[in-house]
GROMACS .gro file of C-alpha atoms in nm:
model
  457
    1UNK     CA    1  -0.002  -0.010   0.006
    2UNK     CA    2   0.120   0.349  -0.082
    3UNK     CA    3  -0.032   0.704   0.008
    4UNK     CA    4   0.081   1.002  -0.188
    5UNK     CA    5  -0.041   1.345  -0.144
    6UNK     CA    6  -0.093   1.626  -0.417
    7UNK     CA    7  -0.203   2.003  -0.317
    8UNK     CA    8  -0.371   2.163  -0.607
    9UNK     CA    9  -0.370   2.503  -0.482
   10UNK     CA   10  -0.355   2.667  -0.117
   11UNK     CA   11  -0.687   2.518   0.014
   12UNK     CA   12  -0.756   2.198  -0.204
   13UNK     CA   13  -0.554   1.875  -0.233
   14UNK     CA   14  -0.597   1.511  -0.343
   15UNK     CA   15  -0.490   1.196  -0.140
   16UNK     CA   16  -0.417   0.873  -0.307
   17UNK     CA   17  -0.415   0.551  -0.185
   18UNK     CA   18  -0.282   0.258  -0.408
   19UNK     CA   19  -0.354  -0.093  -0.319
   20UNK     CA   20  -0.282  -0.436  -0.429
   21UNK     CA   21  -0.486  -0.732  -0.374
   22UNK     CA   22  -0.213  -0.887  -0.177
   23UNK     CA   23  -0.235  -0.588   0.087
   24UNK     CA   24  -0.579  -0.712   0.194
   25UNK     CA   25  -0.654  -1.069   0.063
   26UNK     CA   26  -0.554  -1.223   0.390
   27UNK     CA   27  -0.748  -0.999   0.605
   28UNK     CA   28  -1.049  -1.096   0.370
   29UNK     CA   29  -0.993  -1.453   0.389
   30UNK     CA   30  -1.002  -1.449   0.775
   31UNK     CA   31  -1.312  -1.229   0.788
   32UNK     CA   32  -1.490  -1.450   0.556
   33UNK     CA   33  -1.420  -1.759   0.741
   34UNK     CA   34  -1.532  -1.598   1.079
   35UNK     CA   35  -1.881  -1.516   0.898
   36UNK     CA   36  -1.887  -1.883   0.806
   37UNK     CA   37  -1.886  -1.952   1.194
   38UNK     CA   38  -2.108  -1.671   1.281
   39UNK     CA   39  -2.341  -1.711   1.008
   40UNK     CA   40  -2.324  -2.078   0.887
   41UNK     CA   41  -2.480  -2.145   0.529
   42UNK     CA   42  -2.775  -2.368   0.521
   43UNK     CA   43  -2.676  -2.745   0.511
   44UNK     CA   44  -2.362  -2.691   0.694
   45UNK     CA   45  -2.206  -2.675   1.039
   46UNK     CA   46  -2.074  -2.363   1.175
   47UNK     CA   47  -1.723  -2.332   0.995
   48UNK     CA   48  -1.746  -2.621   0.781
   49UNK     CA   49  -1.862  -2.484   0.459
   50UNK     CA   50  -1.608  -2.473   0.172
   51UNK     CA   51  -1.391  -2.125   0.132
   52UNK     CA   52  -1.513  -2.081  -0.238
   53UNK     CA   53  -1.905  -2.100  -0.146
   54UNK     CA   54  -1.843  -1.879   0.175
   55UNK     CA   55  -1.664  -1.640  -0.090
   56UNK     CA   56  -1.939  -1.623  -0.314
   57UNK     CA   57  -2.202  -1.557  -0.039
   58UNK     CA   58  -1.998  -1.311   0.174
   59UNK     CA   59  -1.680  -1.221  -0.003
   60UNK     CA   60  -1.815  -0.882  -0.185
   61UNK     CA   61  -1.954  -0.719   0.120
   62UNK     CA   62  -1.646  -0.842   0.345
   63UNK     CA   63  -1.398  -0.725   0.081
   64UNK     CA   64  -1.555  -0.382   0.077
   65UNK     CA   65  -1.562  -0.344   0.441
   66UNK     CA   66  -1.189  -0.471   0.474
   67UNK     CA   67  -1.091  -0.210   0.185
   68UNK     CA   68  -1.292   0.061   0.336
   69UNK     CA   69  -1.105   0.033   0.670
   70UNK     CA   70  -0.787   0.004   0.531
   71UNK     CA   71  -0.815   0.321   0.290
   72UNK     CA   72  -0.985   0.498   0.576
   73UNK     CA   73  -0.698   0.426   0.828
   74UNK     CA   74  -0.429   0.511   0.574
   75UNK     CA   75  -0.594   0.842   0.498
   76UNK     CA   76  -0.620   0.962   0.884
   77UNK     CA   77  -0.282   0.830   0.946
   78UNK     CA   78  -0.151   1.045   0.689
   79UNK     CA   79  -0.345   1.344   0.773
   80UNK     CA   80  -0.258   1.309   1.140
   81UNK     CA   81   0.110   1.228   1.094
   82UNK     CA   82   0.164   1.521   0.856
   83UNK     CA   83  -0.042   1.754   1.069
   84UNK     CA   84  -0.283   1.860   0.774
   85UNK     CA   85  -0.541   2.100   0.873
   86UNK     CA   86  -0.852   1.979   0.680
   87UNK     CA   87  -1.202   2.115   0.679
   88UNK     CA   88  -1.496   1.862   0.688
   89UNK     CA   89  -1.422   1.509   0.609
   90UNK     CA   90  -1.223   1.358   0.288
   91UNK     CA   91  -1.463   1.272  -0.004
   92UNK     CA   92  -1.408   1.046  -0.254
   93UNK     CA   93  -1.273   1.152  -0.577
   94UNK     CA   94  -1.505   1.128  -0.898
   95UNK     CA   95  -1.218   0.988  -1.100
   96UNK     CA   96  -1.203   0.688  -0.851
   97UNK     CA   97  -1.333   0.376  -1.024
   98UNK     CA   98  -1.242   0.006  -0.929
   99UNK     CA   99  -1.370  -0.321  -0.930
  100UNK     CA  100  -1.288  -0.461  -0.572
  101UNK     CA  101  -1.332  -0.818  -0.685
  102UNK     CA  102  -1.159  -0.819  -1.028
  103UNK     CA  103  -0.862  -0.552  -0.998
  104UNK     CA  104  -0.536  -0.695  -0.868
  105UNK     CA  105  -0.417  -0.325  -0.836
  106UNK     CA  106  -0.643  -0.016  -0.704
  107UNK     CA  107  -0.625   0.350  -0.662
  108UNK     CA  108  -0.843   0.561  -0.433
  109UNK     CA  109  -0.839   0.924  -0.454
  110UNK     CA  110  -0.983   1.141  -0.209
  111UNK     CA  111  -1.055   1.530  -0.213
  112UNK     CA  112  -0.923   1.728   0.075
  113UNK     CA  113  -1.036   2.090   0.194
  114UNK     CA  114  -0.769   2.267   0.357
  115UNK     CA  115  -0.773   2.533   0.623
  116UNK     CA  116  -0.618   2.835   0.515
  117UNK     CA  117  -0.302   2.989   0.693
  118UNK     CA  118  -0.399   3.257   0.940
  119UNK     CA  119  -0.100   3.500   1.042
  120UNK     CA  120  -0.307   3.738   1.275
  121UNK     CA  121  -0.154   3.841   1.603
  122UNK     CA  122  -0.337   4.060   1.872
  123UNK     CA  123  -0.174   4.373   1.973
  124UNK     CA  124  -0.259   4.716   2.108
  125UNK     CA  125  -0.276   4.874   1.770
  126UNK     CA  126  -0.611   4.672   1.691
  127UNK     CA  127  -0.893   4.888   1.838
  128UNK     CA  128  -1.260   4.724   1.935
  129UNK     CA  129  -1.522   4.923   2.072
  130UNK     CA  130  -1.697   4.856   2.422
  131UNK     CA  131  -2.044   5.012   2.459
  132UNK     CA  132  -2.160   5.105   2.810
  133UNK     CA  133  -2.541   5.155   2.826
  134UNK     CA  134  -2.636   5.476   2.990
  135UNK     CA  135  -2.844   5.430   3.310
  136UNK     CA  136  -3.095   5.744   3.283
  137UNK     CA  137  -3.328   5.891   3.539
  138UNK     CA  138  -3.637   5.738   3.362
  139UNK     CA  139  -3.478   5.398   3.368
  140UNK     CA  140  -3.441   5.428   3.742
  141UNK     CA  141  -3.797   5.569   3.762
  142UNK     CA  142  -3.955   5.293   3.553
  143UNK     CA  143  -3.756   5.017   3.749
  144UNK     CA  144  -3.893   5.137   4.084
  145UNK     CA  145  -4.246   5.169   3.953
  146UNK     CA  146  -4.246   4.819   3.827
  147UNK     CA  147  -4.107   4.691   4.174
  148UNK     CA  148  -4.357   4.894   4.375
  149UNK     CA  149  -4.639   4.718   4.166
  150UNK     CA  150  -4.464   4.377   4.186
  151UNK     CA  151  -4.432   4.405   4.580
  152UNK     CA  152  -4.754   4.579   4.619
  153UNK     CA  153  -5.075   4.413   4.822
  154UNK     CA  154  -5.401   4.338   4.685
  155UNK     CA  155  -5.682   4.565   4.861
  156UNK     CA  156  -6.036   4.606   4.823
  157UNK     CA  157  -6.116   4.851   4.547
  158UNK     CA  158  -6.412   5.045   4.451
  159UNK     CA  159  -6.314   5.059   4.057
  160UNK     CA  160  -6.161   4.801   3.875
  161UNK     CA  161  -5.854   4.850   3.629
  162UNK     CA  162  -5.646   4.643   3.384
  163UNK     CA  163  -5.461   4.494   3.695
  164UNK     CA  164  -5.743   4.423   3.913
  165UNK     CA  165  -5.853   4.089   4.040
  166UNK     CA  166  -6.216   4.015   4.067
  167UNK     CA  167  -6.435   3.774   4.202
  168UNK     CA  168  -6.798   3.710   4.096
  169UNK     CA  169  -7.070   3.446   4.003
  170UNK     CA  170  -7.120   3.336   3.637
  171UNK     CA  171  -7.414   3.186   3.469
  172UNK     CA  172  -7.418   3.026   3.119
  173UNK     CA  173  -7.664   3.192   2.863
  174UNK     CA  174  -7.866   3.045   2.572
  175UNK     CA  175  -7.866   3.194   2.226
  176UNK     CA  176  -8.167   3.425   2.305
  177UNK     CA  177  -7.946   3.572   2.634
  178UNK     CA  178  -8.167   3.398   2.892
  179UNK     CA  179  -8.027   3.204   3.173
  180UNK     CA  180  -7.964   2.832   3.008
  181UNK     CA  181  -8.138   2.546   3.163
  182UNK     CA  182  -7.897   2.298   3.333
  183UNK     CA  183  -7.614   2.536   3.218
  184UNK     CA  184  -7.284   2.596   3.379
  185UNK     CA  185  -7.307   2.784   3.696
  186UNK     CA  186  -7.016   2.937   3.884
  187UNK     CA  187  -6.968   3.082   4.238
  188UNK     CA  188  -6.701   3.302   4.361
  189UNK     CA  189  -6.476   3.253   4.040
  190UNK     CA  190  -6.166   3.461   4.022
  191UNK     CA  191  -6.135   3.693   3.690
  192UNK     CA  192  -5.837   3.907   3.593
  193UNK     CA  193  -5.878   4.098   3.256
  194UNK     CA  194  -5.478   4.111   3.273
  195UNK     CA  195  -5.467   3.755   3.164
  196UNK     CA  196  -5.721   3.789   2.882
  197UNK     CA  197  -5.633   3.725   2.514
  198UNK     CA  198  -5.884   3.925   2.365
  199UNK     CA  199  -5.873   4.311   2.430
  200UNK     CA  200  -6.250   4.368   2.382
  201UNK     CA  201  -6.349   4.090   2.624
  202UNK     CA  202  -6.098   4.232   2.882
  203UNK     CA  203  -6.222   4.593   2.856
  204UNK     CA  204  -6.561   4.489   2.988
  205UNK     CA  205  -6.384   4.425   3.345
  206UNK     CA  206  -6.201   4.760   3.343
  207UNK     CA  207  -6.397   5.054   3.526
  208UNK     CA  208  -6.654   4.822   3.695
  209UNK     CA  209  -6.782   4.815   4.038
  210UNK     CA  210  -6.908   4.566   4.307
  211UNK     CA  211  -7.253   4.467   4.206
  212UNK     CA  212  -7.224   4.538   3.822
  213UNK     CA  213  -7.365   4.288   3.605
  214UNK     CA  214  -7.282   4.233   3.219
  215UNK     CA  215  -7.257   3.951   2.969
  216UNK     CA  216  -6.899   3.830   2.832
  217UNK     CA  217  -6.791   3.523   2.641
  218UNK     CA  218  -6.506   3.321   2.797
  219UNK     CA  219  -6.416   3.136   2.463
  220UNK     CA  220  -6.333   3.468   2.315
  221UNK     CA  221  -6.175   3.621   2.618
  222UNK     CA  222  -5.915   3.362   2.622
  223UNK     CA  223  -5.880   3.236   2.277
  224UNK     CA  224  -6.042   2.927   2.326
  225UNK     CA  225  -5.763   2.796   2.584
  226UNK     CA  226  -5.924   2.496   2.740
  227UNK     CA  227  -5.678   2.507   3.049
  228UNK     CA  228  -5.785   2.863   3.138
  229UNK     CA  229  -6.162   2.795   3.057
  230UNK     CA  230  -6.151   2.472   3.284
  231UNK     CA  231  -6.013   2.674   3.586
  232UNK     CA  232  -6.256   2.964   3.527
  233UNK     CA  233  -6.564   2.764   3.483
  234UNK     CA  234  -6.472   2.474   3.714
  235UNK     CA  235  -6.574   2.229   3.442
  236UNK     CA  236  -6.375   1.928   3.301
  237UNK     CA  237  -6.105   2.010   3.004
  238UNK     CA  238  -6.311   1.824   2.734
  239UNK     CA  239  -6.629   2.040   2.830
  240UNK     CA  240  -6.411   2.344   2.836
  241UNK     CA  241  -6.269   2.277   2.517
  242UNK     CA  242  -6.643   2.290   2.355
  243UNK     CA  243  -6.753   2.560   2.577
  244UNK     CA  244  -6.844   2.895   2.349
  245UNK     CA  245  -7.156   3.016   2.519
  246UNK     CA  246  -7.179   3.374   2.636
  247UNK     CA  247  -7.201   3.412   3.020
  248UNK     CA  248  -7.368   3.670   3.250
  249UNK     CA  249  -7.119   3.745   3.533
  250UNK     CA  250  -7.187   3.961   3.851
  251UNK     CA  251  -6.893   4.134   4.022
  252UNK     CA  252  -6.906   4.060   4.384
  253UNK     CA  253  -6.546   4.177   4.498
  254UNK     CA  254  -6.288   4.390   4.356
  255UNK     CA  255  -5.905   4.372   4.450
  256UNK     CA  256  -5.673   4.627   4.313
  257UNK     CA  257  -5.281   4.662   4.338
  258UNK     CA  258  -5.171   4.888   4.609
  259UNK     CA  259  -4.806   4.999   4.560
  260UNK     CA  260  -4.545   4.922   4.815
  261UNK     CA  261  -4.460   5.221   5.011
  262UNK     CA  262  -4.094   5.358   4.971
  263UNK     CA  263  -3.952   5.243   5.325
  264UNK     CA  264  -3.700   5.013   5.437
  265UNK     CA  265  -3.894   4.699   5.402
  266UNK     CA  266  -3.942   4.774   5.032
  267UNK     CA  267  -3.570   4.868   4.988
  268UNK     CA  268  -3.489   4.519   5.127
  269UNK     CA  269  -3.750   4.337   4.893
  270UNK     CA  270  -3.565   4.497   4.602
  271UNK     CA  271  -3.206   4.504   4.726
  272UNK     CA  272  -3.180   4.195   4.936
  273UNK     CA  273  -3.220   4.170   5.312
  274UNK     CA  274  -2.859   4.243   5.355
  275UNK     CA  275  -2.882   4.613   5.211
  276UNK     CA  276  -2.799   4.881   5.447
  277UNK     CA  277  -2.989   5.125   5.221
  278UNK     CA  278  -3.237   5.338   5.461
  279UNK     CA  279  -3.342   5.640   5.270
  280UNK     CA  280  -3.499   5.721   4.899
  281UNK     CA  281  -3.173   5.872   4.751
  282UNK     CA  282  -2.957   5.580   4.851
  283UNK     CA  283  -3.213   5.357   4.703
  284UNK     CA  284  -3.237   5.528   4.361
  285UNK     CA  285  -2.853   5.516   4.347
  286UNK     CA  286  -2.848   5.145   4.440
  287UNK     CA  287  -3.116   5.080   4.202
  288UNK     CA  288  -2.909   5.274   3.912
  289UNK     CA  289  -2.603   5.043   3.992
  290UNK     CA  290  -2.821   4.735   3.972
  291UNK     CA  291  -2.963   4.844   3.643
  292UNK     CA  292  -2.595   4.922   3.527
  293UNK     CA  293  -2.495   4.567   3.641
  294UNK     CA  294  -2.796   4.394   3.450
  295UNK     CA  295  -2.692   4.581   3.118
  296UNK     CA  296  -2.322   4.438   3.156
  297UNK     CA  297  -2.421   4.128   2.970
  298UNK     CA  298  -2.565   4.328   2.662
  299UNK     CA  299  -2.267   4.530   2.664
  300UNK     CA  300  -2.033   4.230   2.661
  301UNK     CA  301  -2.213   4.037   2.401
  302UNK     CA  302  -2.205   4.375   2.168
  303UNK     CA  303  -1.840   4.354   2.228
  304UNK     CA  304  -1.810   3.998   2.093
  305UNK     CA  305  -2.006   4.111   1.788
  306UNK     CA  306  -1.768   4.399   1.715
  307UNK     CA  307  -1.451   4.179   1.830
  308UNK     CA  308  -1.581   3.900   1.538
  309UNK     CA  309  -1.594   4.166   1.308
  310UNK     CA  310  -1.264   4.356   1.352
  311UNK     CA  311  -1.058   4.025   1.397
  312UNK     CA  312  -1.211   3.856   1.060
  313UNK     CA  313  -1.110   4.187   0.885
  314UNK     CA  314  -0.764   4.198   1.033
  315UNK     CA  315  -0.740   3.828   0.935
  316UNK     CA  316  -0.775   3.938   0.570
  317UNK     CA  317  -0.951   3.765   0.288
  318UNK     CA  318  -0.933   3.407   0.399
  319UNK     CA  319  -0.942   3.175   0.089
  320UNK     CA  320  -1.189   2.863   0.154
  321UNK     CA  321  -1.226   2.549  -0.069
  322UNK     CA  322  -1.592   2.677  -0.142
  323UNK     CA  323  -1.670   2.386  -0.400
  324UNK     CA  324  -1.539   2.134  -0.167
  325UNK     CA  325  -1.743   2.271   0.118
  326UNK     CA  326  -2.071   2.290  -0.083
  327UNK     CA  327  -2.033   1.933  -0.164
  328UNK     CA  328  -1.951   1.821   0.181
  329UNK     CA  329  -2.261   2.009   0.305
  330UNK     CA  330  -2.469   1.834   0.053
  331UNK     CA  331  -2.348   1.487   0.109
  332UNK     CA  332  -2.403   1.522   0.503
  333UNK     CA  333  -2.762   1.654   0.413
  334UNK     CA  334  -2.827   1.352   0.205
  335UNK     CA  335  -2.698   1.123   0.496
  336UNK     CA  336  -2.909   1.312   0.746
  337UNK     CA  337  -3.213   1.374   0.562
  338UNK     CA  338  -3.228   1.087   0.338
  339UNK     CA  339  -3.271   1.301   0.034
  340UNK     CA  340  -3.080   1.523  -0.203
  341UNK     CA  341  -3.086   1.870  -0.136
  342UNK     CA  342  -2.884   2.153  -0.312
  343UNK     CA  343  -2.696   2.390  -0.123
  344UNK     CA  344  -2.805   2.761  -0.217
  345UNK     CA  345  -2.564   3.067  -0.251
  346UNK     CA  346  -2.694   3.225   0.030
  347UNK     CA  347  -2.696   2.914   0.267
  348UNK     CA  348  -2.300   2.881   0.145
  349UNK     CA  349  -2.224   3.235   0.211
  350UNK     CA  350  -2.358   3.223   0.547
  351UNK     CA  351  -2.145   2.893   0.605
  352UNK     CA  352  -1.835   3.056   0.470
  353UNK     CA  353  -1.889   3.363   0.700
  354UNK     CA  354  -1.927   3.144   1.022
  355UNK     CA  355  -1.622   2.899   0.910
  356UNK     CA  356  -1.392   3.200   0.864
  357UNK     CA  357  -1.476   3.341   1.207
  358UNK     CA  358  -1.437   3.003   1.358
  359UNK     CA  359  -1.095   2.941   1.217
  360UNK     CA  360  -0.978   3.289   1.328
  361UNK     CA  361  -1.114   3.226   1.668
  362UNK     CA  362  -0.945   2.874   1.713
  363UNK     CA  363  -0.639   3.037   1.577
  364UNK     CA  364  -0.628   3.330   1.813
  365UNK     CA  365  -0.744   3.069   2.126
  366UNK     CA  366  -0.431   2.887   2.069
  367UNK     CA  367  -0.205   3.203   2.023
  368UNK     CA  368  -0.323   3.328   2.369
  369UNK     CA  369  -0.342   2.998   2.535
  370UNK     CA  370  -0.720   2.996   2.622
  371UNK     CA  371  -0.785   2.685   2.855
  372UNK     CA  372  -1.126   2.624   3.016
  373UNK     CA  373  -1.097   2.500   3.353
  374UNK     CA  374  -1.375   2.374   3.590
  375UNK     CA  375  -1.389   2.712   3.774
  376UNK     CA  376  -1.442   2.863   3.444
  377UNK     CA  377  -1.741   2.662   3.381
  378UNK     CA  378  -1.873   2.708   3.757
  379UNK     CA  379  -1.862   3.086   3.711
  380UNK     CA  380  -2.025   3.059   3.350
  381UNK     CA  381  -2.308   2.869   3.525
  382UNK     CA  382  -2.349   3.126   3.813
  383UNK     CA  383  -2.376   3.403   3.552
  384UNK     CA  384  -2.620   3.217   3.332
  385UNK     CA  385  -2.839   3.126   3.649
  386UNK     CA  386  -2.833   3.498   3.725
  387UNK     CA  387  -2.956   3.614   3.396
  388UNK     CA  388  -3.229   3.370   3.427
  389UNK     CA  389  -3.336   3.482   3.750
  390UNK     CA  390  -3.308   3.849   3.646
  391UNK     CA  391  -3.567   3.773   3.345
  392UNK     CA  392  -3.805   3.678   3.622
  393UNK     CA  393  -3.755   4.018   3.810
  394UNK     CA  394  -3.529   3.869   4.064
  395UNK     CA  395  -3.211   4.106   4.001
  396UNK     CA  396  -3.051   4.069   4.365
  397UNK     CA  397  -3.094   3.702   4.419
  398UNK     CA  398  -2.901   3.565   4.716
  399UNK     CA  399  -2.592   3.376   4.653
  400UNK     CA  400  -2.718   3.069   4.756
  401UNK     CA  401  -3.013   3.084   4.554
  402UNK     CA  402  -2.836   3.147   4.235
  403UNK     CA  403  -2.574   2.879   4.303
  404UNK     CA  404  -2.876   2.631   4.355
  405UNK     CA  405  -3.030   2.739   4.028
  406UNK     CA  406  -2.673   2.704   3.869
  407UNK     CA  407  -2.659   2.340   3.986
  408UNK     CA  408  -3.010   2.270   3.850
  409UNK     CA  409  -2.878   2.388   3.518
  410UNK     CA  410  -2.556   2.174   3.530
  411UNK     CA  411  -2.794   1.856   3.575
  412UNK     CA  412  -2.969   1.916   3.226
  413UNK     CA  413  -2.763   1.818   2.910
  414UNK     CA  414  -2.861   2.073   2.686
  415UNK     CA  415  -2.804   2.381   2.965
  416UNK     CA  416  -2.465   2.214   3.043
  417UNK     CA  417  -2.356   2.224   2.670
  418UNK     CA  418  -2.467   2.591   2.651
  419UNK     CA  419  -2.288   2.673   2.981
  420UNK     CA  420  -1.974   2.502   2.856
  421UNK     CA  421  -1.988   2.725   2.519
  422UNK     CA  422  -2.035   3.014   2.743
  423UNK     CA  423  -1.749   2.963   2.944
  424UNK     CA  424  -1.518   2.908   2.635
  425UNK     CA  425  -1.653   3.236   2.482
  426UNK     CA  426  -1.616   3.417   2.835
  427UNK     CA  427  -1.230   3.325   2.878
  428UNK     CA  428  -1.167   3.377   2.494
  429UNK     CA  429  -1.338   3.736   2.503
  430UNK     CA  430  -1.171   3.804   2.825
  431UNK     CA  431  -0.843   3.721   2.668
  432UNK     CA  432  -0.899   3.927   2.366
  433UNK     CA  433  -0.996   4.230   2.564
  434UNK     CA  434  -0.651   4.204   2.737
  435UNK     CA  435  -0.470   4.184   2.414
  436UNK     CA  436  -0.642   4.458   2.196
  437UNK     CA  437  -0.716   4.802   2.273
  438UNK     CA  438  -1.061   4.849   2.387
  439UNK     CA  439  -1.253   5.181   2.325
  440UNK     CA  440  -1.504   5.242   2.570
  441UNK     CA  441  -1.824   5.465   2.496
  442UNK     CA  442  -2.126   5.539   2.708
  443UNK     CA  443  -2.438   5.548   2.471
  444UNK     CA  444  -2.809   5.597   2.516
  445UNK     CA  445  -3.002   5.251   2.498
  446UNK     CA  446  -3.161   5.402   2.181
  447UNK     CA  447  -2.820   5.429   2.024
  448UNK     CA  448  -2.717   5.100   2.157
  449UNK     CA  449  -3.005   4.931   1.977
  450UNK     CA  450  -2.929   5.131   1.665
  451UNK     CA  451  -2.614   4.971   1.639
  452UNK     CA  452  -2.816   4.638   1.531
  453UNK     CA  453  -3.062   4.801   1.335
  454UNK     CA  454  -2.764   4.976   1.130
  455UNK     CA  455  -2.610   4.619   1.079
  456UNK     CA  456  -2.957   4.491   0.943
  457UNK     CA  457  -2.951   4.758   0.687
   0.00000   0.00000   0.00000
C-alpha cells in the first residue's frame, strides 16, 4: 500500500491510496471464515462450508468493508502524521473507479479541503469598541415603579382597572341571552382582565364596580384556551374545549394592587435583606447601579459582535475550498435527511462567514493560550443562573439561590452544553480584551439598539 499527496492549490488537495490485492487478501479470507462461523450457510455446520462457497456469499461485502477500513485508516494516519489542517471530511474523488472483486491493483483518490493559513496576532494597535449603556433617571423611575407594583398588596377597591383581581358569579346563557336550563353556573370564580387574550372582552372588566352585571364570552376572552376555561368555569377539560357560550357575570369583589411604600421593607425587598439602604436617595443610587450591572451582559455581547467583525477583517480575505465545502454539506444533508438537497448560494455564504470566524477564533485561542478550567465553567453557570433569575424580575438574588439554580442547570444536558460554550467564549473574549485596545463609549439605550438596526440595513 502506498499513500501520496498532491496539493492542487492553497486550500485544495488530493490524497491517493494505491492498494494491491495482496495488501488485504489475507484479512478478507480471515473475515469470510469468521462469517462462516457466525452465520453458517444452510446445510453446513458452523465453520465447515467450503471457502469458495463462503466467498460467493460473503466475499463482496467483506472485501468492501476491509478495503474501506484500510483506506480510511491510511488517510487519517497520513493527515495526523503530516499535521494537515483539513476542513470537513475527505471526500471520494469522482475519478475513482475500481472493481474490488477483479482488479489486482486499485487506486483510491480523496479530495481534501484545507484550512487557510492565518497569520493574525493581537496587539494594542487593534481597536475594538465597547459600549456602556447609559442608565437614565427615567430607567430608574421605571424600575422603581415596576418593583412597587410587583411588591404591592391587593386591597379592596371601588373601581376595577386592567391589573385588578375580581371575584364574581357566572351563569351560562342560551342563544336568546336567557339563563340556560342546566347550564354551567359558577360561584366566586376569580377573573383578571390582565390575562385575557381578547382586548374587547378584557375591556368589559375595566371600570366596573361591585354589583355590576354584564355579559361576556369566556371562549373569546381566553382565545379558546381549554386550560384557562377549565379553571375559570370549574368544568372538565373536554367540556371546556367545546364551551363557546356567553355568560352573565355579577361582580362581587374587587381587589386592586396597592403599590408598595418607599420604606426600608421595600428597599430590602428589591435590594436584598442584607442591604443597609435606609433612604430614598441611596435607594435610587443602588437601583441605578443594579440596572448598570444588569446591562453588562448586553455590553459584553455587543463586544463579541464587534470583536468578531474587527478580527475577521484583520485576518484578511481568507480563501476557502468553497466548492469542496458545498459538496461536503450536500452529502451530509443526504445522509441526515435521506434525500438530495441542493445548497443555495445564500446558505453557502452564511456557512463560509461562520467558518472563517471559527478558524480565526480557534487560531487566536491557541495564540492566547485559552484553556477552560472547572472554575470557569462554574462561573459561567453562576452568571447564566443570574441572568435567568433577572428575567423573572429577581435582580439581586441571594448567592445561595443563584448557586442552587446553577446546579440545576448543570444537571440538564442541553443547558450544560450551553454553559460550557459560554465558559469558552467568556475566557476567549476576556483574553481578547486584554490583548487589544478597547475603546469604551457610553451610549443611550436607543443608540445601543441602533447599532443592530444599522447592521441589518
